[in-house]
Coordinates of C-alpha atoms in Angstrom, one line a residue:
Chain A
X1 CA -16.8 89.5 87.0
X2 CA -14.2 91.9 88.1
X3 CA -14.4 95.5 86.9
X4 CA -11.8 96.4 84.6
X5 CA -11.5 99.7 82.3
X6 CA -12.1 98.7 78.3
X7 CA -9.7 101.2 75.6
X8 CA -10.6 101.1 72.4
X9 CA -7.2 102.1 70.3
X10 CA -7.1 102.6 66.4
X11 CA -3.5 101.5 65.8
X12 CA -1.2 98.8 66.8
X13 CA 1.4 101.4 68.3
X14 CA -0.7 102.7 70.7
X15 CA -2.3 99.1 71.4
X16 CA 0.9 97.9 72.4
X17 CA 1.9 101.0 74.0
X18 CA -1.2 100.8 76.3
X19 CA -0.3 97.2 77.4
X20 CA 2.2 97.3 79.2
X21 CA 1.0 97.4 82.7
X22 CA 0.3 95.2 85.4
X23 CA -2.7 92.9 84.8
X24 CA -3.3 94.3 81.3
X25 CA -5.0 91.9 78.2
X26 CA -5.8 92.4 74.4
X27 CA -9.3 91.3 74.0
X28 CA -10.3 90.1 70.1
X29 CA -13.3 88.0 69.9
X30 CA -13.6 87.5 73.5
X31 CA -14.9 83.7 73.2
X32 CA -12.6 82.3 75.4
X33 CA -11.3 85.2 77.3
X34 CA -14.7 87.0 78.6
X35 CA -15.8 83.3 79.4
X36 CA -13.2 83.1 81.7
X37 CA -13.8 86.7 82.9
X38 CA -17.7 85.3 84.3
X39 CA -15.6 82.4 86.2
X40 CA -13.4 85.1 88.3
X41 CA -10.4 82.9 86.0
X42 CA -9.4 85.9 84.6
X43 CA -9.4 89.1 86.4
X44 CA -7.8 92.0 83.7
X45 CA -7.8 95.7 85.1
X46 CA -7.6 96.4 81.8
X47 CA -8.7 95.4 78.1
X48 CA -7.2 96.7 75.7
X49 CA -10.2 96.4 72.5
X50 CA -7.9 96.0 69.5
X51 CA -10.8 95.2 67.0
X52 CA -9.8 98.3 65.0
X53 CA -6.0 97.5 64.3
X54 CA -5.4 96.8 60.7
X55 CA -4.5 92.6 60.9
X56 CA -7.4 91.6 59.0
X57 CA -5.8 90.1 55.6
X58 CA -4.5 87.0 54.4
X59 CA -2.2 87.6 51.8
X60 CA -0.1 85.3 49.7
X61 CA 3.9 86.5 50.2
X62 CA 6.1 86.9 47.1
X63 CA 8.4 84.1 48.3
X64 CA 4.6 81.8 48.3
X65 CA 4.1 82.0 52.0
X66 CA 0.7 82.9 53.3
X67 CA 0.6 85.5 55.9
X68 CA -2.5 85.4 57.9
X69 CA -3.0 88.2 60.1
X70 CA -4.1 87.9 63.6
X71 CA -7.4 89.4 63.6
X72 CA -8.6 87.2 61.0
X73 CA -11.5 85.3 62.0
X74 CA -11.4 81.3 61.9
X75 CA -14.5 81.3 59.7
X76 CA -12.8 83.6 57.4
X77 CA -9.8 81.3 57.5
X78 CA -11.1 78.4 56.9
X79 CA -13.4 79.3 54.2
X80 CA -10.5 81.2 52.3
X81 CA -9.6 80.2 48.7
X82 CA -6.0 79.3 49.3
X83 CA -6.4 77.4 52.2
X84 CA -9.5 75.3 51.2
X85 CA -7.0 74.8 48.4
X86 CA -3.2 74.7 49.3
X87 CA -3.4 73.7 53.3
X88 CA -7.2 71.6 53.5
X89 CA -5.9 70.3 56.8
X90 CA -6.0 74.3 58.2
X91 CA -9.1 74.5 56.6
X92 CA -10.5 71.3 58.1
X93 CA -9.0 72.2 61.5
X94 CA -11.0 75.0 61.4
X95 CA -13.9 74.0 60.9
X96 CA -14.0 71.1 63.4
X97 CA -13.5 73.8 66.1
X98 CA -16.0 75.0 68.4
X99 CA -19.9 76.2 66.9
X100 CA -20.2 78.7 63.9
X101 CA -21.1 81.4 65.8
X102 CA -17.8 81.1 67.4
X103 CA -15.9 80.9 64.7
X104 CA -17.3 84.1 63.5
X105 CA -16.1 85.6 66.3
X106 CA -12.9 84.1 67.6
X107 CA -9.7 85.3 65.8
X108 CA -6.4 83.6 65.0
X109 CA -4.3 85.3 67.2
X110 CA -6.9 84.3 69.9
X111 CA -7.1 81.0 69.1
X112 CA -2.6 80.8 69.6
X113 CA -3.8 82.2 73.5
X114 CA -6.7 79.9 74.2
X115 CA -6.8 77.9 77.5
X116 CA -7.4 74.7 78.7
X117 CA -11.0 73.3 79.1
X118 CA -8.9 71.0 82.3
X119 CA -12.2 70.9 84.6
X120 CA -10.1 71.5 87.5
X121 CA -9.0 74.8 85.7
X122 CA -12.4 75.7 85.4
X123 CA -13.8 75.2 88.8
X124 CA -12.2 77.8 91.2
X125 CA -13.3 75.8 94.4
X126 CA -10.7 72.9 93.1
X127 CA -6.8 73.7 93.0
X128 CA -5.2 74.0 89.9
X129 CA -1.2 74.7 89.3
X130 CA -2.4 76.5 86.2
X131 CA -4.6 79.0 88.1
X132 CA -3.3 79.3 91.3
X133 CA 0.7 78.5 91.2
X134 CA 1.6 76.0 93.9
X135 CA -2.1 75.0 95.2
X136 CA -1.9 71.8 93.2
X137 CA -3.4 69.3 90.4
X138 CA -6.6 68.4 90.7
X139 CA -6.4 66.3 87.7
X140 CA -4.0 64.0 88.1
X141 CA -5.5 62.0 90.5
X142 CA -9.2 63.0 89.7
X143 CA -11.4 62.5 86.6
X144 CA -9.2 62.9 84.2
X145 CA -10.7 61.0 81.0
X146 CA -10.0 64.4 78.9
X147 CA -6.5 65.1 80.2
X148 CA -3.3 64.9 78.0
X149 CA -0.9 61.6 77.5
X150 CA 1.9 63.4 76.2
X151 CA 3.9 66.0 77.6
X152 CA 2.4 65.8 81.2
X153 CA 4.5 66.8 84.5
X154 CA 4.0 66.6 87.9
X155 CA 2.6 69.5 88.4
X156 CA 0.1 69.5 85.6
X157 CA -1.9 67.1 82.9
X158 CA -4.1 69.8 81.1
X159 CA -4.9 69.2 77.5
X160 CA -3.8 71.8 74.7
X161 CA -8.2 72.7 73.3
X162 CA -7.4 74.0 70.3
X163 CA -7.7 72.2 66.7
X164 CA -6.2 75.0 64.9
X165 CA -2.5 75.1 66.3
X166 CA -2.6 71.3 65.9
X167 CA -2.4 72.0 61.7
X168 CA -0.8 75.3 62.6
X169 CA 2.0 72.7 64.4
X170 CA 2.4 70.3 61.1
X171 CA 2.4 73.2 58.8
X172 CA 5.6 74.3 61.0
X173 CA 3.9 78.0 61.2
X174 CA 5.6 81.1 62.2
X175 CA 4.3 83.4 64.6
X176 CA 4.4 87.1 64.5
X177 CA 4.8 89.7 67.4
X178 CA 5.4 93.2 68.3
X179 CA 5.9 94.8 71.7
X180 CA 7.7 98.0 73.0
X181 CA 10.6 96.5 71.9
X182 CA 10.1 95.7 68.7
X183 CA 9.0 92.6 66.3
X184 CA 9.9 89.2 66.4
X185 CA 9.2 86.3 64.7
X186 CA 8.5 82.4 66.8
X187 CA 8.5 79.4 65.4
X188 CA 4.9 77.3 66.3
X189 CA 7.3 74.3 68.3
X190 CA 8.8 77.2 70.2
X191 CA 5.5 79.4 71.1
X192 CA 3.7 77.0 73.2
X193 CA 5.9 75.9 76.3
X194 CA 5.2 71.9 78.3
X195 CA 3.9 72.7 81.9
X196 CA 6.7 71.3 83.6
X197 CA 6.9 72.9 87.2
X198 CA 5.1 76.1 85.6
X199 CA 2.4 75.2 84.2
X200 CA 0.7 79.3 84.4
X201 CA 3.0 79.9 82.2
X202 CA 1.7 78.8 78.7
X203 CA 3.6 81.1 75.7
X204 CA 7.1 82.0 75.0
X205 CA 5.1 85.3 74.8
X206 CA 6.6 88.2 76.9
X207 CA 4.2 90.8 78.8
X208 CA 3.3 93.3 76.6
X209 CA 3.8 91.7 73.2
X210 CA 0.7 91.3 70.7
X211 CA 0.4 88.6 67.9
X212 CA 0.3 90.8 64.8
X213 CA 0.0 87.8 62.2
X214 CA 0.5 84.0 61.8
X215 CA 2.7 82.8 58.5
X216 CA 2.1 79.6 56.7
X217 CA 5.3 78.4 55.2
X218 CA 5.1 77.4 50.9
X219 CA 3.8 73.7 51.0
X220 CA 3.3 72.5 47.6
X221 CA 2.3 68.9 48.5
X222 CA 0.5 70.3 51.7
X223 CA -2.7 70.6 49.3
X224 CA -2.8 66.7 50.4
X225 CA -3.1 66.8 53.7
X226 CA -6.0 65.9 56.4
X227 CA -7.0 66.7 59.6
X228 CA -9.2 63.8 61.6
X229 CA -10.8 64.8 64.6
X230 CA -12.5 62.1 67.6
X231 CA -14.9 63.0 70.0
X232 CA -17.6 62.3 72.1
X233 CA -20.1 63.8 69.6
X234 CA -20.2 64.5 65.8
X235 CA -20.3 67.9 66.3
X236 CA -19.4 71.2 68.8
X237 CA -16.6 69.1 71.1
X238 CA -13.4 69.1 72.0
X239 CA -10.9 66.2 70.5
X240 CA -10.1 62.8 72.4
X241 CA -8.1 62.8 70.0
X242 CA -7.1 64.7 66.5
X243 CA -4.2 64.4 63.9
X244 CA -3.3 66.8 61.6
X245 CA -1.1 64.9 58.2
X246 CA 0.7 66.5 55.5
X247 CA 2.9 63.8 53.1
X248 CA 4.6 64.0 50.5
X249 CA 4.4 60.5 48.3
X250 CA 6.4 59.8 45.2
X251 CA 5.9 56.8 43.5
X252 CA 4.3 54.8 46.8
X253 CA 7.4 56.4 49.7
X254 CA 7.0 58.7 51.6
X255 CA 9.5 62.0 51.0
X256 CA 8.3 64.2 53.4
X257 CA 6.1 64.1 56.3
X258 CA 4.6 66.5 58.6
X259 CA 2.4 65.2 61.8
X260 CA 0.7 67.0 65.0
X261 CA -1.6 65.1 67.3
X262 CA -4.3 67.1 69.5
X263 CA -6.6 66.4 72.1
X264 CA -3.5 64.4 73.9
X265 CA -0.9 67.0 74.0
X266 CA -0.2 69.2 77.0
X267 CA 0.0 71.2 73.8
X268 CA 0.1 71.6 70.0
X269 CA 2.1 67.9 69.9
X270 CA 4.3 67.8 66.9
X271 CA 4.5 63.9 66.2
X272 CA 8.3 63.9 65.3
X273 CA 9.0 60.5 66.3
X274 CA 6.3 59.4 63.7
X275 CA 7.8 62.2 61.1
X276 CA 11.5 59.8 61.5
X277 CA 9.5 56.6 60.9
X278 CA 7.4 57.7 58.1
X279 CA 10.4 59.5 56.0
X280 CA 11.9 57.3 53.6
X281 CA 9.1 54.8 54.3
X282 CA 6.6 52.8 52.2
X283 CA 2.9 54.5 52.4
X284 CA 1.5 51.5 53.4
X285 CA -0.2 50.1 56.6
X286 CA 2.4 48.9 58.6
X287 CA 4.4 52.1 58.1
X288 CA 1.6 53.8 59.3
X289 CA 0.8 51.5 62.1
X290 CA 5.1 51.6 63.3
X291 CA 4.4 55.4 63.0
X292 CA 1.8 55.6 65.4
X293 CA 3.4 53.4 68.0
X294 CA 6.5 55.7 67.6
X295 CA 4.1 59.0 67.8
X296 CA 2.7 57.6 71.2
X297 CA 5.6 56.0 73.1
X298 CA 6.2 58.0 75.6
X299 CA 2.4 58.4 76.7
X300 CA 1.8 58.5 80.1
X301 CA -1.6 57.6 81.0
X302 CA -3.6 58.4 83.6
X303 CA -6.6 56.7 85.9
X304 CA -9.2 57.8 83.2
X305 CA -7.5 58.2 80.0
X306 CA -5.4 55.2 78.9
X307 CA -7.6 54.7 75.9
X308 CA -6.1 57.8 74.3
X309 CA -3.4 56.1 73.2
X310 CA -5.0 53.2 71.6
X311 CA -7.3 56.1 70.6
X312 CA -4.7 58.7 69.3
X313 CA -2.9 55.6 67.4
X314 CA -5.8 54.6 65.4
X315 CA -6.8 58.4 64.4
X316 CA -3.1 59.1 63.1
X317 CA -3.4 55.8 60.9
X318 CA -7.0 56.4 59.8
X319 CA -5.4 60.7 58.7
X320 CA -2.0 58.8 57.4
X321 CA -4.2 56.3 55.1
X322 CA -6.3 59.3 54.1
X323 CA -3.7 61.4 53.0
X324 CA -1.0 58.5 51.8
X325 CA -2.5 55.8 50.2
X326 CA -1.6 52.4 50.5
X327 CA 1.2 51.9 48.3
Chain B
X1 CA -31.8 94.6 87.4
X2 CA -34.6 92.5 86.6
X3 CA -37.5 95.4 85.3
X4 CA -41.0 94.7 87.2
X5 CA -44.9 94.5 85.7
X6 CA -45.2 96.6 83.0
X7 CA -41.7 98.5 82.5
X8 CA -42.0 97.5 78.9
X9 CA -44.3 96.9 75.9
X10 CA -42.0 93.8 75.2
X11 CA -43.3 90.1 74.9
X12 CA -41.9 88.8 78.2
X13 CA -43.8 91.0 80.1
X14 CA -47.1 91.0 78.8
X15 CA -49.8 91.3 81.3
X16 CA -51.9 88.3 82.5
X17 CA -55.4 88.4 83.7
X18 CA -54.5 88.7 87.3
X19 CA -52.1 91.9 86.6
X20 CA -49.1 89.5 87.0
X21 CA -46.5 89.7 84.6
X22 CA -43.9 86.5 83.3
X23 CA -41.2 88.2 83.9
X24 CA -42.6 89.7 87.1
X25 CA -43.8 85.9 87.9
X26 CA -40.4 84.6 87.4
X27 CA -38.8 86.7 89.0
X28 CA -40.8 86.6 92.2
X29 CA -39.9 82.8 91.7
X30 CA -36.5 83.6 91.4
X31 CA -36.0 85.3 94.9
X32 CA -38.7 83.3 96.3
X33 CA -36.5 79.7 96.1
X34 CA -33.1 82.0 96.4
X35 CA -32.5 80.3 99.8
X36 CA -32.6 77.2 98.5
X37 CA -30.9 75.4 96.0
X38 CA -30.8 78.4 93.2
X39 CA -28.7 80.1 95.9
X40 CA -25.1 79.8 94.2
X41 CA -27.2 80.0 90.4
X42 CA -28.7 83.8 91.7
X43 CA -25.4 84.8 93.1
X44 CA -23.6 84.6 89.4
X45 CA -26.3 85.9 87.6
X46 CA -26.4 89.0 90.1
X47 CA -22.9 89.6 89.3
X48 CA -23.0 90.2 85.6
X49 CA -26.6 92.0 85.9
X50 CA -25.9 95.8 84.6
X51 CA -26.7 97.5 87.7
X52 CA -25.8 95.1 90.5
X53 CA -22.6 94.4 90.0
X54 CA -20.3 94.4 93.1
X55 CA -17.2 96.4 93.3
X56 CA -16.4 100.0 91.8
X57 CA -17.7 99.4 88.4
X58 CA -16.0 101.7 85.0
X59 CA -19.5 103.2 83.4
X60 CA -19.1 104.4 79.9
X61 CA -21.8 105.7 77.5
X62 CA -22.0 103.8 74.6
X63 CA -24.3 104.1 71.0
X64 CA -25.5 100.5 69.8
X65 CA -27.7 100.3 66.3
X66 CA -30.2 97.5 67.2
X67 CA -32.3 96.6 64.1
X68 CA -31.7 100.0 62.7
X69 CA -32.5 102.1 65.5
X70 CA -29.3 103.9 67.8
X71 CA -29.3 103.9 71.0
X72 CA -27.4 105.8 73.8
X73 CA -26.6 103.7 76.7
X74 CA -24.9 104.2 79.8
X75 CA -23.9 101.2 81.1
X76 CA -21.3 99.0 83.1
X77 CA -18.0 97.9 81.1
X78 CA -18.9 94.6 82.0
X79 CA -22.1 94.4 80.2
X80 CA -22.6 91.8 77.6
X81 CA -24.1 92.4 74.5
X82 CA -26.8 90.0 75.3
X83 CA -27.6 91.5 79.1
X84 CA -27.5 95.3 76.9
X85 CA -30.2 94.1 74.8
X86 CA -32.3 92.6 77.1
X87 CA -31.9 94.4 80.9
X88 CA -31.0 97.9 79.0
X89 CA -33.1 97.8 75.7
X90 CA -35.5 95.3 77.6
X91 CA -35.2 93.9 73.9
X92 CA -35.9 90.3 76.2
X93 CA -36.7 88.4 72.2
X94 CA -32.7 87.1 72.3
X95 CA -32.4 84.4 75.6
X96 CA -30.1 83.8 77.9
X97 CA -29.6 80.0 78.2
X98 CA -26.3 79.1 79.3
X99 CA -24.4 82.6 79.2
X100 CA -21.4 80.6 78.5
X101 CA -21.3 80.4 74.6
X102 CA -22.3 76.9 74.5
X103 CA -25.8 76.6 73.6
X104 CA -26.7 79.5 70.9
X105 CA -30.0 80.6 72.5
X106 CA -28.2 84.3 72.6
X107 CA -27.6 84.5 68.7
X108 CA -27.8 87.2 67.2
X109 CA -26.2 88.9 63.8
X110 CA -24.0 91.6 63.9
X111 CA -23.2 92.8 60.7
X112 CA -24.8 90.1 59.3
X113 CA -22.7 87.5 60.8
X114 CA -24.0 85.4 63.4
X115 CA -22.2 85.9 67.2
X116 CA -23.2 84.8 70.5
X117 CA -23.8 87.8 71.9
X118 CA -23.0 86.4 75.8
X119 CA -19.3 86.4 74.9
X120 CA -19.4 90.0 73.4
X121 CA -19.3 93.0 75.8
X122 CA -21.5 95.3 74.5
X123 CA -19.0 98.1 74.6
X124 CA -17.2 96.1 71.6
X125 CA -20.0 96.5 69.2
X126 CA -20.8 100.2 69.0
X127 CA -19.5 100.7 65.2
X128 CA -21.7 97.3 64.0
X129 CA -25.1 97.0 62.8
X130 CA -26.9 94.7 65.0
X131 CA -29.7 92.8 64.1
X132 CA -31.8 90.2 66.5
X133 CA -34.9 88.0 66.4
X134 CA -37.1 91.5 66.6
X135 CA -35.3 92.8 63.8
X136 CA -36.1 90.4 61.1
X137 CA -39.7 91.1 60.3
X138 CA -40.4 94.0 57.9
X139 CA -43.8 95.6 59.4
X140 CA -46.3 92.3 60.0
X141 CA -44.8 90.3 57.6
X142 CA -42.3 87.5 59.0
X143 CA -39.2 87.0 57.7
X144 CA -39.1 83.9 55.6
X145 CA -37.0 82.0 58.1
X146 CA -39.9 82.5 60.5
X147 CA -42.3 81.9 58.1
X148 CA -40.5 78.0 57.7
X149 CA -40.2 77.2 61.2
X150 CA -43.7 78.2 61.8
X151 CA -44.9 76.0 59.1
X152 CA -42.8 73.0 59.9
X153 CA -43.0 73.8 63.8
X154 CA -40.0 73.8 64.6
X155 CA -40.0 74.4 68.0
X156 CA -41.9 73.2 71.0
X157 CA -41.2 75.1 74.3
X158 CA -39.9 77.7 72.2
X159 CA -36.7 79.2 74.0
X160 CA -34.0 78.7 71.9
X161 CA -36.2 79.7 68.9
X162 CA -34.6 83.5 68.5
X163 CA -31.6 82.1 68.6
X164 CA -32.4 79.4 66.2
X165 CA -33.6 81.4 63.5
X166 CA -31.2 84.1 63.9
X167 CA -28.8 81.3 63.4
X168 CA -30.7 79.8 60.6
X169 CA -30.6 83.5 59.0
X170 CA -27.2 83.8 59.8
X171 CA -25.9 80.3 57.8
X172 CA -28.3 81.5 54.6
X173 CA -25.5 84.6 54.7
X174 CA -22.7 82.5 54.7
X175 CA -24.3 79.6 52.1
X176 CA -22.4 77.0 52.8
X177 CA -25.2 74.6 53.2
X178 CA -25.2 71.5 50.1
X179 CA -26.6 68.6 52.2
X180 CA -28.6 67.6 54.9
X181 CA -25.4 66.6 57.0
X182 CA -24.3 70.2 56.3
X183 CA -27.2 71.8 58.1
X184 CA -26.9 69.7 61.4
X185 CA -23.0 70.3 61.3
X186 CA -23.4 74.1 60.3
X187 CA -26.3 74.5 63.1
X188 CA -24.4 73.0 65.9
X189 CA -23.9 75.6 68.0
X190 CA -27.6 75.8 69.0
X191 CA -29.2 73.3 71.1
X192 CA -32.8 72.3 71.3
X193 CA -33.8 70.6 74.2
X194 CA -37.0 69.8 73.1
X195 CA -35.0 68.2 70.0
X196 CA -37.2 69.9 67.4
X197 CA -33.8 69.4 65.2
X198 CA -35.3 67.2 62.4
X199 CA -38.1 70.2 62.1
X200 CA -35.5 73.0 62.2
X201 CA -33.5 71.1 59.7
X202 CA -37.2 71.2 57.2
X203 CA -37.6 74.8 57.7
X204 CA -33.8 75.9 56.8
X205 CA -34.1 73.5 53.7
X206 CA -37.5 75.3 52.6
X207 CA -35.9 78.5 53.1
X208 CA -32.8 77.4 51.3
X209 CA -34.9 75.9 48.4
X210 CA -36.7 79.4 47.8
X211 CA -33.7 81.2 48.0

């Protein structure tokens, strides 16, 4: 590991005003982040520690919207009242993620920021577009069973890890940041960028800026909603593949509905062709089925991983039946 | 830096009959088969050692509470928790397995809570109360947790035990245990590769039913 110098600030002005030189990170719960530091992935001169700012409440807005700020640890999350409650597919998401101990540690700003588990990324003595601009991808024409179907390039096939921002995507979730130049609020389908011929670039984030909280838009009929996760083993993996299903049903159709697919996305995929399909619709099988052969049409598989889209199609029907009833 | 026969009063380096110590032993191991195939293995570890680290490293001086007790360290930036407690504090009772956050041997609770304490610089956790595997008996007499897995051994080589039952100790906190299926989802995050898990999973429930 590279040496770097570790500042320990008590408020979020002089966080942000520490940040803004070269080669400069926040560091949270450090789960991803110091894991990539003992690879010589990362290499921060500097860490800014900001443990101590005040972004450690989830709090229920007067207009019903659920700000959650971005210190708050997944565990805490997804153990909350109001989200086991009001947004179980958050709550599931969670808790499918990573080991306990983890989620005890890693915070929801964090988990916006967190990289891809892409082999190739992680073995320095491979290129990798996403770590070393221009050297190449490794993946695409290597073992790439766990590589992404959706939203691919040329110049990169890495898989979005995280199970959170999937439900985070469906819930249509607003991110929150501050830099020297003030606040800002992104929308989730805007905060994580494809790879296309950048793939190191990752977040609409600019240098400098810090995720101060995460807001959950009023979902009344989001308190039905599911989020199914496939993987290798029961427990402690990453997804094949995950969908994350919010519907409103009245009377056997389908008013509303909200879809994300993980584990095949080059990042938190937003199913909107299934959305179009299942709107208007008849919660019953075949509108599932139509919606998952919408959701997945313009996979592109690779040498490996073809059966994620047979794969991702059956999860999304399985989390559509769970949620949706047949009607 | 790897501390030699008889630095410390700790388990690890008790003193055999022929005045060599385990750790002593394994490390003597360590450099003896560093030409061979551990070459690459030796080199990483080196680099997140405190005190061999290449490059100019940032020292700070840092207070830790470990089981009650505060300590003044000066040490590395770089230094994990888990390397603080057991190459600083030569507190050696929390393992390093896989140093990567993926196997749990390294538990330990800090405020409580259980953390991996390889993916925590120790510098992070000077204003938290941390407790490990050494921490949990009060004088001789075990903590219940140890208590159960002793009773229903479960453990066999006995590595990942620490982390186990600081684990174990660390879900009775959070109680979120109902079932069986509960348990082996909530104690995931630590592996057993002697797959004592059906044993483990006894000893948390006879905790849990006491409790």
């Amino acid at each position: 590991m590279e040496p770097f110098k570790l500042i320990h600030p008590n408020d979020q002005h002089t966080a942000i005003a520490s940040s803004g030189g070269a080669n400069v990170k926040f560091i949270a719960g450090g789960t991803n982040l110091v894991d990539l530091m003992k690879l010589d992935i990362e290499k921060p001169a500097q860490l800014v520690d900001i443990n101590s700012l005040k972004l450690q409440t989830i709090e229920t807005l007067s207009n019903g919207n659920v700000r959650i700020g971005a210190l708050v640890k997944n565990s805490d999350l997804a153990y909350h009242p109001v989200i086991m409650k009001n947004y179980p597919v958050l709550s599931e998401a969670l808790l499918s993620g990573a080991s306990p101990q983890i989620r005890n540690m890693a915070t929801v700003g964090g988990n916006l920021l967190q990289r891809t588990r892409c082999p190739y990324f992680y073995d320095t003595s491979f290129p990798c577009n996403k770590r070393v601009p221009g050297s190449g991808c490794s993946a695409i024409n290597g073992y790439n069973r766990m590589n992404a179907i959706l939203g691919t390039s040329s110049q990169c096939i890495a898989t979005h890890p995280s199970d959170m921002c999937v439900a985070m995507a469906a819930l249509g979730a607003i991110v929150h940041v501050e830099g020297l130049r003030g606040k800002r609020e992104i929308p989730f389908h805007e905060f994580h960028l494809l790879p296309g011929q950048t793939p190191q670039y990752e977040t609409t984030l600019k240098h400098g800026e810090l995720i101060t909280a995460v807001e959950i838009p009023a979902i009344p009929y989001a308190a039905k909603s599911h989020y199914l996760k496939v993987r290798d083993r029961h427990s402690y993996e990453f997804a094949l593949a995950s969908a994350a299903v919010i519907l409103n049903v009245v009377n056997g159709r389908i008013q509303t509905a909200r879809v994300a697919l993980g584990g095949v996305g080059t990042r938190p995929w937003r199913a909107v062709l299934a959305e179009k399909v299942l709107t208007g619709a008849l919660a019953n099988e075949q509108t599932y089925r139509t919606a998952a052969e919408a959701a997945l049409s313009e996979a592109k598989p690779h040498k490996d991983n073809a059966f994620k889209i047979e794969l991702a199609k059956r999860t999304l029907v399985r989390a559509l039946k769970t949620v949706g009833g047949m009607s | 830096m790897e501390k030699g026969p008889g630095v410390s009063n700790t388990d690890d380096n008790d003193t055999s009959s022929n005045g060599t110590t385990r750790r002593g032993f394994l490390t003597q191991i360590t450099y003896a088969g560093a030409g061979l195939t551990l070459a690459p293995l030796l080199v990483r570890t080196k680099n997140i050692l405190p005190g061999a680290p290449p490059g100019s490293a940032e020292t700070s001086t840092i207070n830790l509470t470990v089981n009650g007790q505060k300590h003044a360290l000066n040490i590395d930036e770089r230094t994990t928790l888990l390397d603080a407690l057991r190459e600083n504090l030569q507190m050696t009772g929390t393992k390093k397995g896989c140093d990567h956050g993926q196997c749990g041997a390294c538990t330990v609770l800090i405020n409580g809570r259980r953390i991996n304490s390889c993916l925590t610089f120790a510098a992070m956790c000077q204003n938290s109360e941390i407790t490990t595997i050494e921490g949990l008996a009060k004088g001789d007499g075990l903590h219940p947790m140890q208590e159960a897995f002793i009773k229903h051994d479960a453990f066999q080589c006995g590595y990942c035990t620490p982390g186990q039952i600081c684990s174990a100790v660390g879900l009775m906190n959070e109680n979120h245990v109902h079932t069986d299926a509960d348990i082996h989802e909530l104690m995931s995050g630590n592996i057993c590769r002697c797959g004592a898990y059906q044993n483990i999973v006894d000893a948390i429930k006879e905790v849990k039913n006491i409790a």
